[in-house]
Coordinates of C-alpha atoms in Angstrom, one line a residue:
Chain A
M24 CA 31.6 -16.8 31.5
T25 CA 34.4 -15.2 29.5
R26 CA 34.5 -14.2 26.0
P27 CA 37.0 -15.9 23.7
A28 CA 39.3 -13.8 21.4
R29 CA 37.2 -12.1 18.8
D30 CA 38.7 -13.8 15.8
K31 CA 37.7 -17.1 17.4
A32 CA 34.3 -15.9 18.6
L33 CA 31.4 -18.2 17.9
I34 CA 28.8 -17.3 15.3
L35 CA 25.3 -18.7 16.2
L36 CA 23.2 -19.3 13.2
V37 CA 19.5 -19.7 14.0
E38 CA 17.9 -21.1 10.8
D39 CA 15.4 -23.9 10.2
D40 CA 15.7 -24.4 6.4
P41 CA 18.4 -27.1 5.9
D42 CA 19.3 -25.6 2.4
D43 CA 19.9 -22.2 3.9
V44 CA 22.0 -23.7 6.7
E45 CA 24.2 -25.5 4.2
L46 CA 24.5 -22.5 1.9
T47 CA 25.3 -20.2 4.9
L48 CA 28.0 -22.6 6.2
R49 CA 29.3 -22.8 2.6
A50 CA 29.5 -19.1 2.3
F51 CA 31.5 -18.8 5.6
K52 CA 33.8 -21.6 4.4
K53 CA 34.4 -20.0 1.0
T54 CA 35.2 -16.7 2.6
E55 CA 37.7 -18.4 4.9
S56 CA 36.0 -17.1 8.0
P57 CA 38.1 -18.2 11.1
N58 CA 35.0 -18.2 13.3
P59 CA 33.3 -21.4 14.3
V60 CA 29.6 -21.6 13.5
R61 CA 27.0 -23.3 15.7
V62 CA 23.6 -24.0 14.2
A63 CA 20.3 -23.9 16.0
R64 CA 17.4 -25.3 14.0
D65 CA 14.6 -23.4 15.7
G66 CA 14.0 -20.7 18.3
A67 CA 13.7 -23.2 21.2
E68 CA 17.1 -24.7 20.4
A69 CA 18.6 -21.2 20.2
I70 CA 17.3 -20.2 23.6
A71 CA 18.4 -23.5 25.2
F72 CA 21.9 -23.0 23.8
L73 CA 22.2 -19.4 24.7
F74 CA 21.0 -19.8 28.3
A75 CA 22.6 -23.2 29.1
E76 CA 24.8 -23.3 32.3
G77 CA 28.4 -22.2 31.4
A78 CA 27.6 -21.6 27.8
E79 CA 30.1 -19.7 25.7
P80 CA 28.4 -16.5 24.5
P81 CA 28.5 -16.1 20.8
G82 CA 30.2 -13.0 19.3
L83 CA 27.4 -12.7 16.7
I84 CA 23.9 -14.1 16.2
L85 CA 22.4 -14.6 12.7
L86 CA 18.7 -14.9 13.3
D87 CA 16.0 -16.0 10.8
I88 CA 12.7 -14.2 11.8
H89 CA 10.3 -16.9 10.7
L90 CA 11.1 -20.0 12.8
P91 CA 9.1 -23.0 14.0
K92 CA 8.2 -23.3 17.7
V93 CA 9.6 -20.1 19.1
D94 CA 9.8 -17.4 16.4
G95 CA 12.8 -15.2 15.7
L96 CA 11.3 -12.1 17.2
E97 CA 10.7 -13.9 20.5
V98 CA 14.3 -15.2 20.5
L99 CA 15.4 -11.6 20.0
R100 CA 13.2 -10.4 22.8
R101 CA 14.7 -13.0 25.2
I102 CA 18.3 -12.1 24.1
R103 CA 17.7 -8.4 24.8
S104 CA 16.1 -9.0 28.2
D105 CA 18.9 -11.1 29.7
D106 CA 22.0 -9.5 31.0
R107 CA 24.2 -12.4 29.8
T108 CA 23.2 -11.8 26.2
R109 CA 21.9 -8.2 26.1
F110 CA 24.9 -6.7 24.1
I111 CA 25.5 -9.5 21.6
P112 CA 25.1 -8.2 18.1
V113 CA 22.1 -9.8 16.4
V114 CA 21.6 -9.6 12.7
A115 CA 18.2 -10.6 11.3
L116 CA 18.9 -12.7 8.3
T117 CA 15.7 -13.4 6.5
S118 CA 13.9 -13.4 3.2
S119 CA 11.1 -11.1 4.4
R120 CA 11.1 -7.4 3.7
E121 CA 7.7 -7.1 5.2
E122 CA 7.5 -3.7 6.9
K123 CA 6.0 -5.0 10.1
D124 CA 8.8 -7.6 10.5
L125 CA 11.4 -4.8 10.0
I126 CA 9.7 -2.4 12.5
K127 CA 9.2 -5.2 15.2
S128 CA 12.9 -6.3 14.8
Y129 CA 14.3 -2.8 15.2
R130 CA 11.9 -2.1 18.1
L131 CA 13.2 -5.2 19.8
G132 CA 16.8 -4.0 19.3
V133 CA 18.1 -5.9 16.3
N134 CA 21.5 -4.5 15.2
S135 CA 21.1 -5.0 11.5
Y136 CA 18.5 -6.5 9.1
I137 CA 19.6 -8.3 6.0
R138 CA 17.4 -9.7 3.3
K139 CA 19.1 -12.8 1.9
P140 CA 20.1 -12.2 -1.7
V141 CA 19.0 -14.9 -4.2
N142 CA 22.3 -14.9 -6.0
F143 CA 24.9 -17.0 -4.2
A144 CA 27.9 -14.8 -4.9
D145 CA 25.9 -11.8 -3.5
F146 CA 24.9 -13.9 -0.5
A147 CA 28.5 -15.0 0.2
A148 CA 29.7 -11.4 -0.1
A149 CA 27.0 -10.3 2.4
M150 CA 28.1 -13.0 4.9
R151 CA 31.7 -11.9 4.5
H152 CA 30.9 -8.2 5.1
L153 CA 28.7 -9.1 8.1
S154 CA 31.2 -11.2 10.0
L155 CA 34.0 -8.8 9.2
Y156 CA 32.0 -5.8 10.4
W157 CA 30.6 -7.2 13.6
L158 CA 33.6 -9.4 14.6
S159 CA 36.5 -7.2 13.7
L160 CA 35.6 -3.6 12.7
N161 CA 32.9 -3.0 15.3
E162 CA 34.0 -2.4 19.0
P163 CA 31.8 -4.3 21.4
P164 CA 31.0 -2.8 24.8
P165 CA 33.6 -3.7 27.5
E166 CA 32.8 -6.9 29.4
A167 CA 30.7 -6.3 32.5
Chain B
M24 CA -54.2 23.7 -3.1
D25 CA -54.8 20.2 -1.7
A26 CA -54.3 18.5 -5.1
A27 CA -51.2 20.6 -5.8
L28 CA -49.6 19.6 -2.4
A29 CA -50.5 16.0 -3.0
A30 CA -48.8 16.0 -6.4
L31 CA -45.6 17.3 -4.9
G32 CA -44.6 13.8 -3.7
E33 CA -43.1 15.4 -0.6
G34 CA -44.8 15.4 2.7
V35 CA -46.1 18.8 3.8
V36 CA -47.2 19.6 7.3
L37 CA -48.5 22.9 8.7
L38 CA -48.1 23.3 12.4
D39 CA -49.2 25.8 14.9
A40 CA -45.9 27.3 16.1
R41 CA -46.9 27.5 19.7
S42 CA -48.9 24.4 20.4
H43 CA -47.3 22.2 17.7
E44 CA -50.8 21.1 16.7
V45 CA -51.1 19.8 13.1
L46 CA -53.2 22.2 11.1
F47 CA -52.8 20.5 7.8
V48 CA -51.1 17.4 6.3
N49 CA -51.0 16.3 2.7
E50 CA -51.6 12.8 1.3
P51 CA -47.9 11.9 0.7
F52 CA -47.1 12.7 4.3
A53 CA -49.9 10.5 5.6
R54 CA -48.6 7.7 3.3
M55 CA -45.1 8.2 4.6
V56 CA -46.1 7.7 8.2
G57 CA -48.7 5.1 7.5
G58 CA -51.6 7.0 9.0
E59 CA -54.9 8.7 8.1
R60 CA -54.8 12.4 7.4
I61 CA -57.8 12.9 9.5
F62 CA -56.2 11.1 12.4
L63 CA -53.2 13.4 12.4
L64 CA -55.1 16.7 12.5
G65 CA -55.0 18.5 15.8
K66 CA -52.3 16.1 17.2
R67 CA -48.7 16.9 17.9
L68 CA -46.3 15.0 15.7
E69 CA -44.0 14.3 18.6
D70 CA -46.9 12.5 20.3
V71 CA -48.0 10.3 17.5
L72 CA -44.8 9.5 15.7
S73 CA -41.6 8.0 17.0
L74 CA -39.0 10.4 15.9
A75 CA -35.3 9.6 16.2
S76 CA -32.1 10.9 14.8
A77 CA -30.4 9.0 11.9
S78 CA -28.3 7.1 14.5
G79 CA -31.5 5.8 16.2
A80 CA -31.3 7.9 19.4
P81 CA -34.7 9.3 20.3
L82 CA -35.1 13.0 19.5
A83 CA -35.3 15.3 22.5
P84 CA -38.1 17.9 22.3
A85 CA -35.6 20.7 22.0
D86 CA -34.1 19.0 18.9
L87 CA -37.3 19.0 16.9
P88 CA -36.8 21.2 13.9
W89 CA -40.0 23.1 14.8
A90 CA -39.2 23.5 18.5
P91 CA -38.4 26.9 20.0
P92 CA -36.2 28.9 19.9
R93 CA -37.3 29.3 16.3
R94 CA -35.6 31.6 13.9
R95 CA -37.4 33.0 10.9
G96 CA -36.5 31.2 7.7
Q97 CA -35.4 27.7 7.0
Q98 CA -34.1 25.4 9.7
G99 CA -33.8 21.7 10.3
G100 CA -31.9 21.2 7.1
H101 CA -31.2 17.7 6.0
T102 CA -31.7 15.8 9.2
Y103 CA -32.5 12.1 9.0
L104 CA -35.5 11.1 11.1
S105 CA -36.8 7.6 11.7
V106 CA -40.5 8.1 11.7
S107 CA -41.4 4.7 13.3
A108 CA -39.1 2.3 15.2
E109 CA -40.6 -0.8 13.7
A110 CA -40.3 0.2 10.1
P111 CA -37.9 3.1 10.1
R112 CA -38.3 5.5 7.2
Y113 CA -35.6 8.1 6.8
V114 CA -36.6 11.5 5.8
D115 CA -34.9 14.7 5.0
I116 CA -36.8 17.4 6.7
L117 CA -37.0 21.1 6.2
A118 CA -38.9 23.4 8.6
N119 CA -39.8 26.9 7.5
V120 CA -41.2 29.3 10.1
F121 CA -43.4 32.2 8.9
D122 CA -46.1 34.4 10.3
W123 CA -49.1 35.9 8.7
T124 CA -52.2 37.8 9.7
A125 CA -55.5 36.0 9.6
E126 CA -58.7 37.5 8.4
D127 CA -59.8 38.5 11.9
G128 CA -56.6 40.6 12.2
K129 CA -54.9 38.1 14.6
A130 CA -51.2 37.5 14.1
M131 CA -50.6 33.8 13.4
E132 CA -47.3 32.0 13.7
Q133 CA -47.0 28.8 11.9
V134 CA -44.4 26.3 10.7
V135 CA -44.3 24.5 7.4
V136 CA -42.4 21.3 7.6
I137 CA -41.4 19.6 4.3
W138 CA -40.6 15.8 4.5
R139 CA -38.7 14.0 1.8
D140 CA -38.5 10.2 2.1
V141 CA -34.9 9.2 1.5
T142 CA -35.2 5.6 2.8
E143 CA -34.5 4.1 -0.6
R144 CA -31.6 6.4 -1.2
R145 CA -30.1 5.5 2.2
R146 CA -30.6 1.8 1.5
I147 CA -28.8 2.2 -1.8
E148 CA -26.0 4.3 -0.3
E149 CA -25.6 1.7 2.4
A150 CA -25.5 -1.2 -0.1
V151 CA -22.8 0.7 -2.1
R152 CA -20.8 1.3 1.0
V153 CA -21.0 -2.4 2.0
H154 CA -20.1 -3.5 -1.5
A155 CA -17.1 -1.1 -1.6
A156 CA -15.9 -2.4 1.7
Q157 CA -16.2 -6.0 0.5
V158 CA -14.3 -5.2 -2.7
D159 CA -11.6 -3.4 -0.6
A160 CA -11.3 -6.4 1.7
T161 CA -11.0 -8.8 -1.2
N162 CA -8.4 -6.7 -2.8
K163 CA -6.4 -6.6 0.4
D164 CA -6.6 -10.4 0.7
L165 CA -5.4 -10.7 -2.8
E166 CA -2.5 -8.3 -2.2
A167 CA -1.5 -10.2 0.9
F168 CA -1.8 -13.5 -0.9
S169 CA 0.4 -12.4 -3.9
Y170 CA 2.9 -10.9 -1.4
A171 CA 3.1 -14.2 0.5
V172 CA 3.5 -16.2 -2.7
A173 CA 6.1 -14.0 -4.2
H174 CA 7.9 -13.9 -0.9
D175 CA 7.8 -17.7 -0.4
L176 CA 9.1 -18.3 -3.9
R177 CA 12.4 -16.6 -3.1
A178 CA 13.5 -19.3 -0.6
P179 CA 13.5 -22.3 -3.0
L180 CA 15.0 -20.0 -5.7
R181 CA 17.9 -19.3 -3.4
S182 CA 18.5 -23.0 -3.1
V183 CA 18.5 -23.4 -6.9
A184 CA 21.0 -20.6 -7.2
G185 CA 23.1 -21.7 -4.3
F186 CA 23.4 -25.3 -5.2
G187 CA 23.9 -24.5 -8.9
H188 CA 26.8 -22.5 -7.8
S189 CA 28.0 -25.3 -5.5
L190 CA 27.7 -27.8 -8.4
R191 CA 29.9 -25.6 -10.6
E192 CA 32.5 -25.3 -7.8
D193 CA 32.5 -28.8 -6.4
C194 CA 32.2 -30.7 -9.6
A195 CA 34.2 -28.4 -11.9
E196 CA 36.5 -31.2 -13.3
R197 CA 33.6 -33.5 -14.0
L198 CA 31.6 -30.8 -15.9
D199 CA 32.5 -30.1 -19.5
D200 CA 31.6 -26.9 -21.4
V201 CA 28.2 -28.2 -22.3
G202 CA 27.4 -28.8 -18.6
K203 CA 28.7 -25.4 -17.7
G204 CA 26.6 -23.9 -20.5
H205 CA 23.5 -25.5 -18.9
L206 CA 24.5 -24.1 -15.5
D207 CA 24.8 -20.6 -17.1
R208 CA 21.3 -20.9 -18.4
I209 CA 20.0 -22.0 -15.0
Q210 CA 21.8 -19.1 -13.4
A211 CA 20.4 -16.6 -15.9
A212 CA 16.8 -18.0 -15.4
V213 CA 17.2 -17.7 -11.6
D214 CA 18.3 -14.1 -11.9
R215 CA 15.4 -13.3 -14.2
M216 CA 12.9 -15.0 -11.8
A217 CA 14.4 -13.2 -8.8
Q218 CA 13.9 -9.9 -10.7
I219 CA 10.2 -10.8 -11.5
I220 CA 9.6 -11.7 -7.8
D221 CA 11.1 -8.4 -6.7
D222 CA 9.0 -6.5 -9.2
L223 CA 5.9 -8.3 -8.0
L224 CA 6.8 -7.5 -4.4
N225 CA 7.3 -3.8 -5.4
L226 CA 3.9 -3.8 -7.2
S227 CA 2.2 -5.2 -4.1
K228 CA 4.0 -2.8 -1.9
V229 CA 3.0 0.2 -4.0
S230 CA -0.6 -1.0 -4.1
R231 CA -0.8 -1.3 -0.3
A232 CA 1.1 2.0 0.4
E233 CA -0.9 4.9 2.0
L234 CA -0.6 8.0 -0.1
S235 CA 1.2 10.7 1.7
R236 CA 0.6 13.9 -0.2
G237 CA 3.0 16.8 -0.2
R238 CA 5.2 18.8 -2.6
A239 CA 7.4 16.9 -4.9
D240 CA 9.9 18.5 -7.3
L241 CA 9.5 16.0 -10.2
G242 CA 12.2 17.9 -12.2
E243 CA 14.7 17.5 -9.5
L244 CA 13.7 13.8 -9.0
A245 CA 14.2 13.2 -12.8
G246 CA 17.6 14.9 -12.7
R247 CA 18.8 12.7 -9.9
I248 CA 17.5 9.5 -11.7
A249 CA 19.1 10.6 -15.0
E250 CA 22.4 11.1 -13.2
R251 CA 22.2 7.7 -11.7
L252 CA 21.4 6.1 -15.0
S253 CA 24.3 7.9 -16.8
R254 CA 26.7 6.9 -14.1
G255 CA 25.7 3.3 -14.4
S256 CA 26.7 3.1 -18.1
P257 CA 29.4 5.7 -18.7
G258 CA 30.0 4.8 -22.3
R259 CA 26.6 6.0 -23.6
D260 CA 26.0 9.3 -25.3
T261 CA 22.3 9.6 -24.4
A262 CA 21.3 13.2 -23.6
F263 CA 18.6 14.2 -21.0
R264 CA 16.6 17.4 -21.3
I265 CA 14.8 17.9 -18.1
A266 CA 12.5 20.8 -17.1
A267 CA 13.6 21.6 -13.5
P268 CA 12.4 22.7 -11.1
L269 CA 9.0 21.2 -11.8
V270 CA 7.0 21.1 -8.6
A271 CA 3.9 18.9 -8.3
E272 CA 1.5 19.8 -5.4
G273 CA -0.3 17.0 -3.6
A274 CA 2.2 14.3 -4.8
D275 CA 3.7 11.5 -2.7
A276 CA 7.5 12.1 -3.3
G277 CA 8.4 8.5 -2.4
L278 CA 5.9 6.9 -4.8
M279 CA 6.7 9.4 -7.5
E280 CA 10.4 8.5 -7.3
I281 CA 9.4 4.9 -8.0
A282 CA 7.2 5.9 -10.9
M283 CA 9.8 8.3 -12.4
E284 CA 12.5 5.6 -12.0
N285 CA 10.4 3.2 -14.0
L286 CA 9.5 5.7 -16.8
L287 CA 13.1 7.1 -17.2
G288 CA 14.5 3.6 -16.8
N289 CA 12.3 2.4 -19.6
A290 CA 13.4 5.3 -21.8
W291 CA 17.0 4.6 -21.0
K292 CA 16.5 0.9 -21.8
F293 CA 14.7 1.5 -25.2
T294 CA 17.3 4.0 -26.4
R295 CA 20.2 1.7 -25.8
G296 CA 20.9 0.9 -29.4
K297 CA 20.6 4.5 -30.6
P298 CA 23.6 6.8 -30.8
G299 CA 22.9 10.4 -29.7
A300 CA 19.5 9.5 -28.2
L301 CA 17.5 12.2 -26.4
I302 CA 15.3 11.6 -23.3
E303 CA 13.0 14.5 -22.2
F304 CA 11.0 15.2 -19.1
G305 CA 8.6 18.1 -18.8
A306 CA 5.0 19.2 -18.4
E307 CA 2.3 20.7 -20.6
A308 CA -1.3 21.6 -20.2
G309 CA -3.3 18.3 -20.0
P310 CA -6.7 17.6 -21.6
G311 CA -8.6 18.9 -18.5
G312 CA -6.3 21.9 -17.8
S313 CA -4.2 20.4 -15.0
P314 CA -0.6 19.7 -15.8
A315 CA 0.2 16.6 -17.8
Y316 CA 3.8 15.4 -17.3
F317 CA 5.6 13.5 -20.0
V318 CA 8.7 11.3 -20.5
R319 CA 9.7 11.2 -24.2
D320 CA 12.4 9.2 -25.9
D321 CA 13.4 8.7 -29.5
G322 CA 14.3 5.0 -29.0
A323 CA 12.8 1.7 -30.1
G324 CA 9.1 2.8 -29.6
F325 CA 6.2 0.4 -29.9
D326 CA 3.4 -0.7 -32.2
P327 CA 0.5 1.6 -31.3
E328 CA -1.9 -1.4 -31.9
Y329 CA -0.7 -2.8 -28.6
T330 CA -0.9 0.4 -26.5
D331 CA -3.5 -1.1 -24.2
K332 CA -1.2 -3.9 -23.2
L333 CA 1.5 -1.7 -22.0
F334 CA 0.1 -1.2 -18.5
I335 CA -1.0 -4.8 -17.9
P336 CA 1.4 -6.8 -15.6
F337 CA 3.7 -9.2 -17.5
Q338 CA 2.7 -7.9 -20.9
R339 CA 5.8 -7.3 -22.9
L340 CA 5.9 -5.8 -26.4
H341 CA 9.5 -6.7 -27.1
G342 CA 11.3 -10.1 -27.3
R343 CA 13.3 -11.2 -24.3
G344 CA 16.4 -11.4 -26.4
E345 CA 15.9 -7.8 -27.5
F346 CA 15.1 -6.0 -24.2
E347 CA 15.1 -7.5 -20.7
G348 CA 12.4 -6.8 -18.2
S349 CA 9.5 -8.4 -16.3
G350 CA 6.7 -6.3 -17.8
I351 CA 5.7 -5.0 -14.4
G352 CA 7.3 -1.6 -14.4
L353 CA 4.5 0.3 -16.2
S354 CA 1.8 -1.4 -14.1
I355 CA 3.6 0.0 -11.1
V356 CA 3.6 3.5 -12.7
K357 CA -0.2 3.1 -13.5
R358 CA -1.0 2.2 -9.9
I359 CA 1.0 5.1 -8.5
V360 CA -0.6 7.6 -10.8
E361 CA -4.1 6.2 -10.2
K362 CA -3.5 6.3 -6.5
H363 CA -3.0 10.1 -6.9
G364 CA -6.3 10.3 -8.9
G365 CA -4.5 10.8 -12.2
R366 CA -4.1 8.7 -15.3
V367 CA -1.3 7.6 -17.6
W368 CA -1.3 7.1 -21.3
A369 CA 1.3 6.5 -24.0
E370 CA 2.0 7.2 -27.7
G371 CA 4.6 5.5 -29.8
R372 CA 5.7 4.2 -33.2
P373 CA 8.1 1.4 -33.9
G374 CA 11.5 3.0 -34.3
K375 CA 10.2 6.5 -33.7
G376 CA 10.3 6.5 -29.9
A377 CA 7.7 6.6 -27.2
T378 CA 6.1 9.3 -25.0
F379 CA 4.4 8.5 -21.7
H380 CA 2.1 11.2 -20.3
F381 CA 0.6 11.3 -16.8
T382 CA -1.6 13.5 -14.7
L383 CA -1.8 13.5 -10.9
Q384 CA -5.3 14.7 -10.4
E385 CA -8.8 14.0 -11.7
D386 CA -9.5 15.9 -14.8
A387 CA -12.9 17.6 -15.0
A388 CA -13.1 16.6 -18.6

């Protein structure tokens, strides 16, 4: 399982709301992000994708906290407890600012927590900053 | 003496200090324990009554207020006793040990025990406590509900904003200026609604917050907020006059920053049209002697007839075209101040500015 070059690294978007999926994809397209985006529509799909045999590990995971079937916090816990995915940066991307969600997310090892802005221009700017920061500025740990 | 002791309304029992035998009981005491006076004489109270502590645990012989070792003077204090297990009465009891010399020259040691029936008071206190807990639970439910609603409203609003934006970009050549004007209105309405939702969430957050009391330098806080406001609109010639340092004891610094932001933010907003405006923050002696803080401006002011509406959520005294805002800011201030045990009030005249006063503790007055 090797990691592709970082500017081609996959972004995994875990999001159940189709409007949010489309708007997030649009934001990445508008900011001319070179990274392919893969969408998982719920927590179970995200886990199935991440832990499939020979799966390409994403360079960044954008995770909604409130998901059907397996919720985002459980997905986060699974990501952090498996050696294959332990170090992948995970950004909680959610509309909740509820304190208990924030605390649980950080306790489970989320790297960042973003409350989706209502205004699309602000949202697109947030997506651009996010992918730039985690996929080019930030140095990931060396591959094990 | 019998009549006088009966008229007291309180139970009076005279005991032999050594044997605990009842030497005298008055009528109210007999009524209290549902017995005949004559039946109680010569008995020991611990034998004929079921005595328990307020929590229901049986009273050990050593815990009886008239049990040795006895000290002279009052003891027992305000202990609750359940006189009978079937129909518990709760009594405040007071035991007073004294000795005196009888006619035959023998030293007597006796104990006077006064019993005050507080069953009714306890029942009322308990009812009040249960009621308060219910109100508290209802309020918490309501807070959780409004938080969830406000929170869930953001998601569809994001879709409206996002797809409005997409419409403008993807269909630009098919949209004329009228169409784009409509989209501008939609965008402005979305922004306003997003602001209202955020204010509602803040109001709910403030209401649910636990007060963490400490020292807060309100003057320093005000200075920081003023600097932030001035930096935000560099063209304005509004002056601040701030009393600093101005330390408030027992204040939650985090919540006070939110309150001061709202008060100074309001003053800043309502002096927008006035060249050379002045915004002041300071403290004076309040009506009850504790400090009353104030934020004063010489801006648009308000009609004093509507003073009561200022602190009610969503009540606005100015047209939307005139001054923006959700009408929640002052409700947030009110909740924060009341959480501290203080109160907030306002004075103003149209065109003559407004002053908001607040205290952070209960006034004796």
